[in-house]
Coordinates of C-alpha atoms and ligand atoms in Angstrom, one line a residue:
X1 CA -26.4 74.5 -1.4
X2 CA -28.6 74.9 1.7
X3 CA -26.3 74.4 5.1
X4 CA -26.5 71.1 6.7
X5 CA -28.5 70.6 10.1
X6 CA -28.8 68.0 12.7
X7 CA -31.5 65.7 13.9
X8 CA -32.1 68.2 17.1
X9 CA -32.5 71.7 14.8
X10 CA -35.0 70.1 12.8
X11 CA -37.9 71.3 15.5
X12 CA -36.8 75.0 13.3
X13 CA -37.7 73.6 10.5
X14 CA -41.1 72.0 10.5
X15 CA -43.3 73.3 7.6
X16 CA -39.7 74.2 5.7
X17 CA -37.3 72.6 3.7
X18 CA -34.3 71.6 5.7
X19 CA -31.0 69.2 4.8
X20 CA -29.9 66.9 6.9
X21 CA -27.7 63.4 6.9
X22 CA -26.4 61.0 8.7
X23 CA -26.5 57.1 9.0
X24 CA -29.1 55.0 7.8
X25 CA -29.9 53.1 11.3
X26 CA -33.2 51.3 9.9
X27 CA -35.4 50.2 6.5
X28 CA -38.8 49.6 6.4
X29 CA -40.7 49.3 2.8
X30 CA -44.6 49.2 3.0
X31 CA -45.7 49.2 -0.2
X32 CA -47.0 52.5 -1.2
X33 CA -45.0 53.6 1.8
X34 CA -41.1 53.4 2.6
X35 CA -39.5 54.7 5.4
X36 CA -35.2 55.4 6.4
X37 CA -34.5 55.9 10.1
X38 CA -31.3 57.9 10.3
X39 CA -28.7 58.9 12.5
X40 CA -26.2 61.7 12.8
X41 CA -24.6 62.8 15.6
X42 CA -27.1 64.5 17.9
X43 CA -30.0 62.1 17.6
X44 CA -32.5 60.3 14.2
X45 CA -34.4 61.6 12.1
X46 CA -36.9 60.0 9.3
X47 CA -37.1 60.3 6.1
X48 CA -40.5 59.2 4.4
X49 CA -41.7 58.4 1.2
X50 CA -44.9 58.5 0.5
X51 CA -45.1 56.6 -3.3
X52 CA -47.7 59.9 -4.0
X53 CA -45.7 62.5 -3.1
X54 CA -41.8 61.8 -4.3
X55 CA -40.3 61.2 -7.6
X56 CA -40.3 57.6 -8.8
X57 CA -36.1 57.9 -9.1
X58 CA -36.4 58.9 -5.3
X59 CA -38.9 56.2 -4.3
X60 CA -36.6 53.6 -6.1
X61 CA -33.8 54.7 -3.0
X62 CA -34.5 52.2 -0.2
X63 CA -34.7 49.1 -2.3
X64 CA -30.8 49.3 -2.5
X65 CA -29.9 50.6 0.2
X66 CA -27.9 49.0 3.2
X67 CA -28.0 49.6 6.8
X68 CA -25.0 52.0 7.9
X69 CA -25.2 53.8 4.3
X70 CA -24.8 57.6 4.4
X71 CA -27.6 59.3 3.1
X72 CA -27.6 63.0 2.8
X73 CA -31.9 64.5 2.4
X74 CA -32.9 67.7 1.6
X75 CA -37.2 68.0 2.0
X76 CA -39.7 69.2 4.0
X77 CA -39.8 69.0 7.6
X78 CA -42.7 67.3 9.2
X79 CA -43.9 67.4 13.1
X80 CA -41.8 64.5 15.2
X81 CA -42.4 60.8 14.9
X82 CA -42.6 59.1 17.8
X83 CA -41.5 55.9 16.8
X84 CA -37.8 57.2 15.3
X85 CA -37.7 59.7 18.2
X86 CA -37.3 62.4 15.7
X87 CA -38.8 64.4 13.2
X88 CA -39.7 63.3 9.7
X89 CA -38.8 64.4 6.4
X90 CA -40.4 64.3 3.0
X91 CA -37.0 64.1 0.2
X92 CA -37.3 66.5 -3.0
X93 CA -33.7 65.1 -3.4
X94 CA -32.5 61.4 -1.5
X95 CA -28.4 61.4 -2.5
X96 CA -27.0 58.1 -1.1
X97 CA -23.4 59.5 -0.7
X98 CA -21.8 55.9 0.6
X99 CA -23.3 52.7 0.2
X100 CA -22.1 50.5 3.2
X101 CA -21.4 47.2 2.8
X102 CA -23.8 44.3 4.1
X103 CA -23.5 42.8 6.4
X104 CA -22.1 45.0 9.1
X105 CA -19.3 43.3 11.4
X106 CA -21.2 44.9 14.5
X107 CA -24.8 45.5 15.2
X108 CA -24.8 49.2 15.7
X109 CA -27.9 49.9 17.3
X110 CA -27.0 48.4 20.0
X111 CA -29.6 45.7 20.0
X112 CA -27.5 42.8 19.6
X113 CA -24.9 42.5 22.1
X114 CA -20.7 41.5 20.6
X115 CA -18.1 40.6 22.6
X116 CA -15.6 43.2 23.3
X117 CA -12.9 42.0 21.6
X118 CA -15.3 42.2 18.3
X119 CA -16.2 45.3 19.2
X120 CA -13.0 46.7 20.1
X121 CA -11.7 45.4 16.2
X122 CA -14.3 47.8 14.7
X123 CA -14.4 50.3 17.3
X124 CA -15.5 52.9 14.9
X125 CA -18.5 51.0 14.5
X126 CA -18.9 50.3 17.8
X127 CA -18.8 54.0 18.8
X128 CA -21.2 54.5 16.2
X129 CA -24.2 55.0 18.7
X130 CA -24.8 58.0 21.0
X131 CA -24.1 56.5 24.5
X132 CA -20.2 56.2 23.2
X133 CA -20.2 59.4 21.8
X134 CA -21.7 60.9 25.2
X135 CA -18.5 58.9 26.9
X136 CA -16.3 60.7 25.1
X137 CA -17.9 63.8 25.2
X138 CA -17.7 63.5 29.0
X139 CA -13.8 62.4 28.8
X140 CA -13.3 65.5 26.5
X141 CA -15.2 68.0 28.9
X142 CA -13.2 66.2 32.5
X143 CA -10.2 67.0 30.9
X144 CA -11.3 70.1 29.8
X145 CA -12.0 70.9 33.9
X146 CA -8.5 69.4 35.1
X147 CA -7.2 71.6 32.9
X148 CA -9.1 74.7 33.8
X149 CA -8.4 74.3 37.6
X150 CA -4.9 73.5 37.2
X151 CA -4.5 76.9 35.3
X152 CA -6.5 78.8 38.5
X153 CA -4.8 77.5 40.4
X154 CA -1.0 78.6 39.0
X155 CA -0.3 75.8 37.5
X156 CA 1.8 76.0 34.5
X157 CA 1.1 73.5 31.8
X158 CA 4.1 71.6 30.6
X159 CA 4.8 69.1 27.5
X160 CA 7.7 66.7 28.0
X161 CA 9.7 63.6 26.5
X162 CA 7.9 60.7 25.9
X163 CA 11.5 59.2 24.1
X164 CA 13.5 59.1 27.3
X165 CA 17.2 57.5 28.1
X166 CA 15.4 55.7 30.9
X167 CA 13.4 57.0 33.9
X168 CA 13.6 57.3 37.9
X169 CA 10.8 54.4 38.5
X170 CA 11.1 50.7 38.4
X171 CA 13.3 49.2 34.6
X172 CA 10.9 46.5 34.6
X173 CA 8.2 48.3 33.2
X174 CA 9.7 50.4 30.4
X175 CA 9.3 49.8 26.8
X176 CA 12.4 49.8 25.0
X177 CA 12.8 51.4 21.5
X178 CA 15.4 51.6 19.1
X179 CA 16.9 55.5 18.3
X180 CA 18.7 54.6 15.6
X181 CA 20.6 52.2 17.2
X182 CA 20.8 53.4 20.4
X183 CA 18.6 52.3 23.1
X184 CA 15.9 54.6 24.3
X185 CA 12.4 54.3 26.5
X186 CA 8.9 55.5 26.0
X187 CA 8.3 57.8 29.0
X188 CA 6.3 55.9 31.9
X189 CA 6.0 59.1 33.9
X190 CA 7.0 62.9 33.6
X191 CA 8.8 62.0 37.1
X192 CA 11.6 63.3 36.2
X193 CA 10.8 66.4 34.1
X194 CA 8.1 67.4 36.3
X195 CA 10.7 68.0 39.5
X196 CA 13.1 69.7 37.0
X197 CA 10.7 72.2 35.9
X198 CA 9.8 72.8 39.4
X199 CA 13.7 73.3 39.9
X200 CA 13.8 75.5 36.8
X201 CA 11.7 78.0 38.4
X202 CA 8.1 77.1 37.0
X203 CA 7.5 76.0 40.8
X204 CA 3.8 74.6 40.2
X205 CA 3.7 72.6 36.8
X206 CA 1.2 70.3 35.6
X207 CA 1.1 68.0 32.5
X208 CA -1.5 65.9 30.5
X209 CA 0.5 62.9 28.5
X210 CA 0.7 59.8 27.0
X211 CA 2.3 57.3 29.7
X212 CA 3.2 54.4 28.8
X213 CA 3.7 50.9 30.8
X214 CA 5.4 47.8 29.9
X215 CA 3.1 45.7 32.4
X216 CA 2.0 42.7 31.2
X217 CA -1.1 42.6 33.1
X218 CA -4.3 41.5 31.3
X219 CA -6.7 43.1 33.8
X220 CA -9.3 45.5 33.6
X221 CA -7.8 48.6 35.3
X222 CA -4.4 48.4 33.5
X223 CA -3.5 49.4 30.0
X224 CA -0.2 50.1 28.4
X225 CA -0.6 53.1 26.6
X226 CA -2.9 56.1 28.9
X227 CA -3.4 59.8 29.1
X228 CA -1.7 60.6 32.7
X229 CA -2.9 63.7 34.1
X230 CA 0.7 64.9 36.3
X231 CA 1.3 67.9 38.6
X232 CA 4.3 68.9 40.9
X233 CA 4.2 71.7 43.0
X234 CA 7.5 73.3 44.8
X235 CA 7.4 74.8 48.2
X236 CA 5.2 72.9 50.0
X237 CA 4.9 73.0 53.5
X238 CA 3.8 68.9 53.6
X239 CA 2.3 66.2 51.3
X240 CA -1.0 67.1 52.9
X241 CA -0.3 70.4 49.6
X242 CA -0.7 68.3 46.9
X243 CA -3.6 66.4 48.6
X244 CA -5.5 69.7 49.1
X245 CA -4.7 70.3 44.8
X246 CA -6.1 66.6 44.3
X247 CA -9.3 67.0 46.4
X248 CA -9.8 70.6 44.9
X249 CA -9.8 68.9 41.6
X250 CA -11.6 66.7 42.1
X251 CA -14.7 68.9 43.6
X252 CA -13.9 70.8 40.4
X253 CA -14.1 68.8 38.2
X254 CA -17.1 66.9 39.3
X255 CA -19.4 69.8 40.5
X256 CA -18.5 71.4 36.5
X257 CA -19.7 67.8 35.2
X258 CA -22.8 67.9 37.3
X259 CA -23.5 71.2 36.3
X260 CA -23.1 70.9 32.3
X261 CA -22.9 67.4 31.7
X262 CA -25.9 66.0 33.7
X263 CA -27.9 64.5 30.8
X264 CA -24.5 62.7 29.4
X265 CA -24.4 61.6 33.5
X266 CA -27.7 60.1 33.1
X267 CA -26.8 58.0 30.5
X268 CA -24.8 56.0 32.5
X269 CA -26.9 56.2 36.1
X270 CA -24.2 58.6 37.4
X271 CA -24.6 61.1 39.6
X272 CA -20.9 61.7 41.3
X273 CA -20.9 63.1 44.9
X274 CA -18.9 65.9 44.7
X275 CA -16.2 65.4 47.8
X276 CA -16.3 67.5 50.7
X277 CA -13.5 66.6 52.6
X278 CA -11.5 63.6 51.8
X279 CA -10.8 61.5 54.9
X280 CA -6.9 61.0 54.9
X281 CA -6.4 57.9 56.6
X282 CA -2.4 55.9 57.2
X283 CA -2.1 53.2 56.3
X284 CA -1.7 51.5 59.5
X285 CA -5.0 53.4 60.5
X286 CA -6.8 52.0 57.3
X287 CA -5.5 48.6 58.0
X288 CA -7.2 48.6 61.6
X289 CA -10.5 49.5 60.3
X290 CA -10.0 46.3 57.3
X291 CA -9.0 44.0 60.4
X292 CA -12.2 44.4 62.5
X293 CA -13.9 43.7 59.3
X294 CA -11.9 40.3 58.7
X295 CA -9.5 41.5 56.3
X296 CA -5.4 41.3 57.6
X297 CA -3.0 43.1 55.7
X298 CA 0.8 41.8 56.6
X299 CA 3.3 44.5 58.0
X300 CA 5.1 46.6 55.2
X301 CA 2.1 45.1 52.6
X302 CA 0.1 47.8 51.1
X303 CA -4.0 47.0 50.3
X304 CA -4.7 44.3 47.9
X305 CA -7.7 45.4 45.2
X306 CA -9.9 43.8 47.7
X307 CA -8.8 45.4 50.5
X308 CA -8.5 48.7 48.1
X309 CA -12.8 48.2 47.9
X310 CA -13.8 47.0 51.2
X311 CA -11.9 50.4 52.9
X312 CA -13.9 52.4 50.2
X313 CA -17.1 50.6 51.6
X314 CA -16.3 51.2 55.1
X315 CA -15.3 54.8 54.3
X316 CA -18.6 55.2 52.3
X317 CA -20.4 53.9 55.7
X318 CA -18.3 55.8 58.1
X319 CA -17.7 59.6 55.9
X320 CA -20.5 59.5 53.3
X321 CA -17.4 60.0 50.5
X322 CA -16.6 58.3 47.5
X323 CA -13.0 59.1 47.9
X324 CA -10.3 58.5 50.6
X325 CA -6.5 59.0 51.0
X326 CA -4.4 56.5 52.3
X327 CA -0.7 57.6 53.5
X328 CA 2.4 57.1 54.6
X329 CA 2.8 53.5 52.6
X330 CA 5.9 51.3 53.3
X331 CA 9.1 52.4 52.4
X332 CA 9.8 48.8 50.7
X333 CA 6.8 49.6 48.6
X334 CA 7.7 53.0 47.3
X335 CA 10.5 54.2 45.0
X336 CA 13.6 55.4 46.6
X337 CA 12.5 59.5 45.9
X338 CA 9.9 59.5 48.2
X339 CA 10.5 61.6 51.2
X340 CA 10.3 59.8 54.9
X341 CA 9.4 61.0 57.7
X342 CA 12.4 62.2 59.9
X343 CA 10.5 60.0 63.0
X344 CA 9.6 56.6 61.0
X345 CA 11.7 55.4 58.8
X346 CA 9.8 52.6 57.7
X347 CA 6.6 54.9 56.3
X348 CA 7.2 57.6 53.6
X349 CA 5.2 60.9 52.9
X350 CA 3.1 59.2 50.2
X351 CA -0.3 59.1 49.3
X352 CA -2.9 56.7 47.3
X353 CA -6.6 58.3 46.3
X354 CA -9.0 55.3 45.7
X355 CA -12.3 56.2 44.4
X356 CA -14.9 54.0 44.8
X357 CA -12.2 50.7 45.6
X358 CA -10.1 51.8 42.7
X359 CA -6.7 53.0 43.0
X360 CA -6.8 56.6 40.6
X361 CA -4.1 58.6 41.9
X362 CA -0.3 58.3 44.0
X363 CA 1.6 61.0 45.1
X364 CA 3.9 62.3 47.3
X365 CA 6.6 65.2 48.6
X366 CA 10.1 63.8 46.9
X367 CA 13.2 63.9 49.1
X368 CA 15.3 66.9 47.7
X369 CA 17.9 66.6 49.7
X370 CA 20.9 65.6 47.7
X371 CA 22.6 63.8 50.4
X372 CA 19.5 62.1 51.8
X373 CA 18.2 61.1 48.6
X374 CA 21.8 59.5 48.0
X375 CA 21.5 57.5 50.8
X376 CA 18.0 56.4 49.9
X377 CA 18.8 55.2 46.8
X378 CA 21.7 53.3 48.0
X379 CA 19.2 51.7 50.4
X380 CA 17.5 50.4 46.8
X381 CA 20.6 49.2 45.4
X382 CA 20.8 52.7 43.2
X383 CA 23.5 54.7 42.4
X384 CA 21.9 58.7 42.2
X385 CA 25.3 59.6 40.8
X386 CA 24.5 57.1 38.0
X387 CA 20.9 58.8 36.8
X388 CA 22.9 62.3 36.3
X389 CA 20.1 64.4 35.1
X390 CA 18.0 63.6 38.0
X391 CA 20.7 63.8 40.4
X392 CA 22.0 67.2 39.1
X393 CA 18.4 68.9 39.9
X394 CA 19.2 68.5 43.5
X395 CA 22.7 69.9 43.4
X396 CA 21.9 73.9 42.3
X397 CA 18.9 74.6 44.4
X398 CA 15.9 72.5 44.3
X399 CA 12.8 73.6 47.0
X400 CA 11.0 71.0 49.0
X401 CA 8.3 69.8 46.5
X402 CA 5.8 66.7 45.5
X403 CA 3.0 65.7 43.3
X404 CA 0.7 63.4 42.1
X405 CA 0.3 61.2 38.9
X406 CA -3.9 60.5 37.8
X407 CA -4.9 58.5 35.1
X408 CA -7.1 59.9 33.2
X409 CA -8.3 56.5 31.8
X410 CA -9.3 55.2 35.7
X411 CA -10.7 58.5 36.2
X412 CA -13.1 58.0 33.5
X413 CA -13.6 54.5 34.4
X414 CA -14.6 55.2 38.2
X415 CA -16.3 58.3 37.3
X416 CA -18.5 56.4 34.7
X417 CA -18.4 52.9 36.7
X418 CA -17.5 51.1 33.6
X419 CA -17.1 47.3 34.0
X420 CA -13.1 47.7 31.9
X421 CA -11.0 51.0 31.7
X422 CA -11.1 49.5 27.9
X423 CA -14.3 50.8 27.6
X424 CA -13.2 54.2 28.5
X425 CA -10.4 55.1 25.8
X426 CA -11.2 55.2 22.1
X427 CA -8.4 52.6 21.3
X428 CA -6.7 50.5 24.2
X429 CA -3.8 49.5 23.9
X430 CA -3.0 46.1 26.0
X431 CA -0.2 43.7 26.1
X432 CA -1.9 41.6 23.5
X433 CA -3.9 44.7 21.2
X434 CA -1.7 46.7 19.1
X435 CA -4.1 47.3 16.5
X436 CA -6.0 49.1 15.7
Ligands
LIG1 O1 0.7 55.0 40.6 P1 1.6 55.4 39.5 O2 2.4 54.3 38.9 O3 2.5 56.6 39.9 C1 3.4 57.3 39.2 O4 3.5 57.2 38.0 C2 4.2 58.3 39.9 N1 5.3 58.8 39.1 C3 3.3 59.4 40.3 C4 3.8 60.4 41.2 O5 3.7 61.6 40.9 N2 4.3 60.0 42.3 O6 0.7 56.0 38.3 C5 -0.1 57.1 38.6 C6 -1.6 56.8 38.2 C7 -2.2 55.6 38.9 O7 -2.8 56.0 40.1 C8 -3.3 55.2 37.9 O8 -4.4 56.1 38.0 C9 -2.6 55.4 36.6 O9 -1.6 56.4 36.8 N3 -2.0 54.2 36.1 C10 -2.6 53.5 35.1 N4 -3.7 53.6 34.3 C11 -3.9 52.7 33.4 N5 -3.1 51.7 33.1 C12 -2.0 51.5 33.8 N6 -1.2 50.5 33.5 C13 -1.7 52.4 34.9 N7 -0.6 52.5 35.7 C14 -0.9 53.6 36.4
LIG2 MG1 0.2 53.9 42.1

């Protein structure tokens, strides 16, 4: 049997016999003449029949076919046709290898518009087209970058938990699962395994996982199950260290998808400025800047999603970035692990990155000193003592450290500047979708 090709090799083939196949995207009969538009996974391709020139058993194909069908062709390859943005084929063998059924729940050609939840019930059809598959290409290759940079730059790639006893961040938002009788909790952060692997001696470790987050918020940045992209580095000098890793990232990642992923970019309007140096404003310092534009921000509040976009526009305005920092957020905001400063009390060493008004990233250096982090969680109304595993890392040796957690879901969404982060993940998962 001759070796399948796509729609884009067929330029090799014209005045050969190639076989190709995909799915059937279009009809049209015309008498003595019948024509299939088809798609695979790279672009279309026609197939004509000219009544003259193909078998009668062959000609008879089109009349029962269906839209969506697979068809698999083997014939000679004509120049392109303009009109199916591919090139043509003349079948000495049509095989219809699975007749779809007709209707289809979704228009897959993108010509009629569904609603997303439709969509989002037959999301393989929706992702049938090649804008989706360029998405995901995209996702696959951003991914592929975090990945690379984290390994040049020392990083050692970790997989942990995701059935967990409980975690170090808020109860509130974990979902609870029952290990054979006992209770457990899907992960909503490496938190915890990330600082002990640090304190095991990996000092610079970086994970890609499911996270998952019992938040009942319908909204079109949150979803409960995503890919976090985590990283905790040990002997840092400040939290401005795992700032510097972010913003390298970052440049990384989007000068690699400039480079070799520019007509995927295109597809969406995209062209990503690739940071140069990401302003790292305070909070306070971002809040003055939001106040001579209108905006007032309480004491001890962090930015609302409004105020999250209007400091991105002023930033935009002032810096020419995409991206800024903004630190030292209130200690009543942050969890009780985040390290303070030894002059203000009321701040801690944390960081947001907001991309374009979206939140995409929080970090910060962790308090590991075991009596300090004691009293801090006391302050919360914690017990360390009671969290054992945590509490033990900072008992045996533990060097000043801190990290950041990304998700890769709003990464893809800001990068893309898709209207929902649903759009952005092959199957969301939301407080109401479980399925499918
Ligand atoms: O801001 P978060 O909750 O921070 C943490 O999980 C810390 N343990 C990180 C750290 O190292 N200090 O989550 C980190 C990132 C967010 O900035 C956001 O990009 C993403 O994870 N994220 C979500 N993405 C989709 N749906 C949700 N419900 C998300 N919650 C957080
Ligand atoms: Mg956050």
């Amino acid at each position: 049997m001759k070796e399948r090709v796509h729609s884009t090799q067929l330029k090799q083939f014209i005045g050969k016999t190639a076989v190709a196949a995909g799915w059937v995207q279009d009809i049209r009969l015309m008498g003595g003449l019948k024509f299939l538009v088809v798609k695979d996974r790279e672009g279309f391709f026609q197939i004509t029949l000219p009544k003259k020139a193909v078998s009668a058993e062959i000609f008879a194909v089109p009349d029962k076919l269906t839209k969506e069908s697979v068809v698999r062709v083997e014939g000679e390859v004509k120049a392109a046709v303009q009109a199916a943005g591919g090139y043509e084929i003349i079948p000495a063998r049509l095989e219809v290898v699975s007749l779809a059924g007709a209707p289809t729940p979704l228009d897959t050609s993108g010509k009629i518009e569904s609603g997303l939840d439709a969509r989002l019930d037959y999301r393989f059809l929706d992702l049938r087209n090649h804008k989706s598959i360029a998405l995901f290409k995209l996702r696959a290759k951003m991914l592929k970058y975090v990945i690379d940079y984290f390994e040049q730059q020392g990083f050692i790639g970790i997989n942990t938990p995701k059935l967990t006893s409980a975690g170090v961040e808020s109860g509130a938002e974990l979902f609870e699962v029952n290990y054979f009788g006992r209770k457990a909790c899907l992960a909503q952060s490496p938190q915890i395994y990330k600082q002990m692997m640090v304190c095991a001696g990996f000092e610079k470790v970086y994970e890609i996982g499911a996270v998952y987050r019992a938040e009942k918020s319908q909204t079109t940045r949150h979803l409960t199950e995503f890919t976090g992209i985590d990283f905790e580095m040990g002997f840092i000098d400040s939290f401005h260290d795992p700032m510097d890793v972010i913003e390298g990232m970052f440049r990384h990642v989007i000068a690699e998808l400039n480079k070799n992923c520019a007509k995927e970019l295109a597809l969406f309007n995209r062209k990503p400025v690739v940071p140069k140096k990401i302003p790292r404003l305070s909070l306070d310092e971002a809040k003055k800047l939001l106040a001579a534009q209108g905006k007032k921000i309480p004491d001890g509040e962090d930015l609302d999603p409004e105020g999250e976009r209007l400091i991105a526009k002023i930033v935009k305005e002032k810096f020419g970035e995409e991206f800024v920092f903004l630190t030292h957020y209130p200690w009543g905001k942050r969890p009780f692990y985040h390290m303070r400063p030894v002059d203000d009390p009321k701040v801690t060493l944390s960081f947001d990155l907001v991309w374009n008004g979206i939140e995409v990233s929080t970090g910060a250096q962790r308090e590991h000193r075991y009596e300090v982090l004691k009293a801090q969680a006391k302050e919360k109304g914690l017990d360390l003592d009671a969290m054992k595993d945590y509490a033990n890392l900072f008992k045996y040796g533990a060097p000043p450290h801190g990290g950041a957690g990304l998700g890769l879901d709003r990464f893809v969404e800001c990068l893309l500047e898709l209207d929902n982060i649903r759009e952005g993940i092959l199957l969301p998962r939301d407080p109401i979708r479980l399925t499918p």
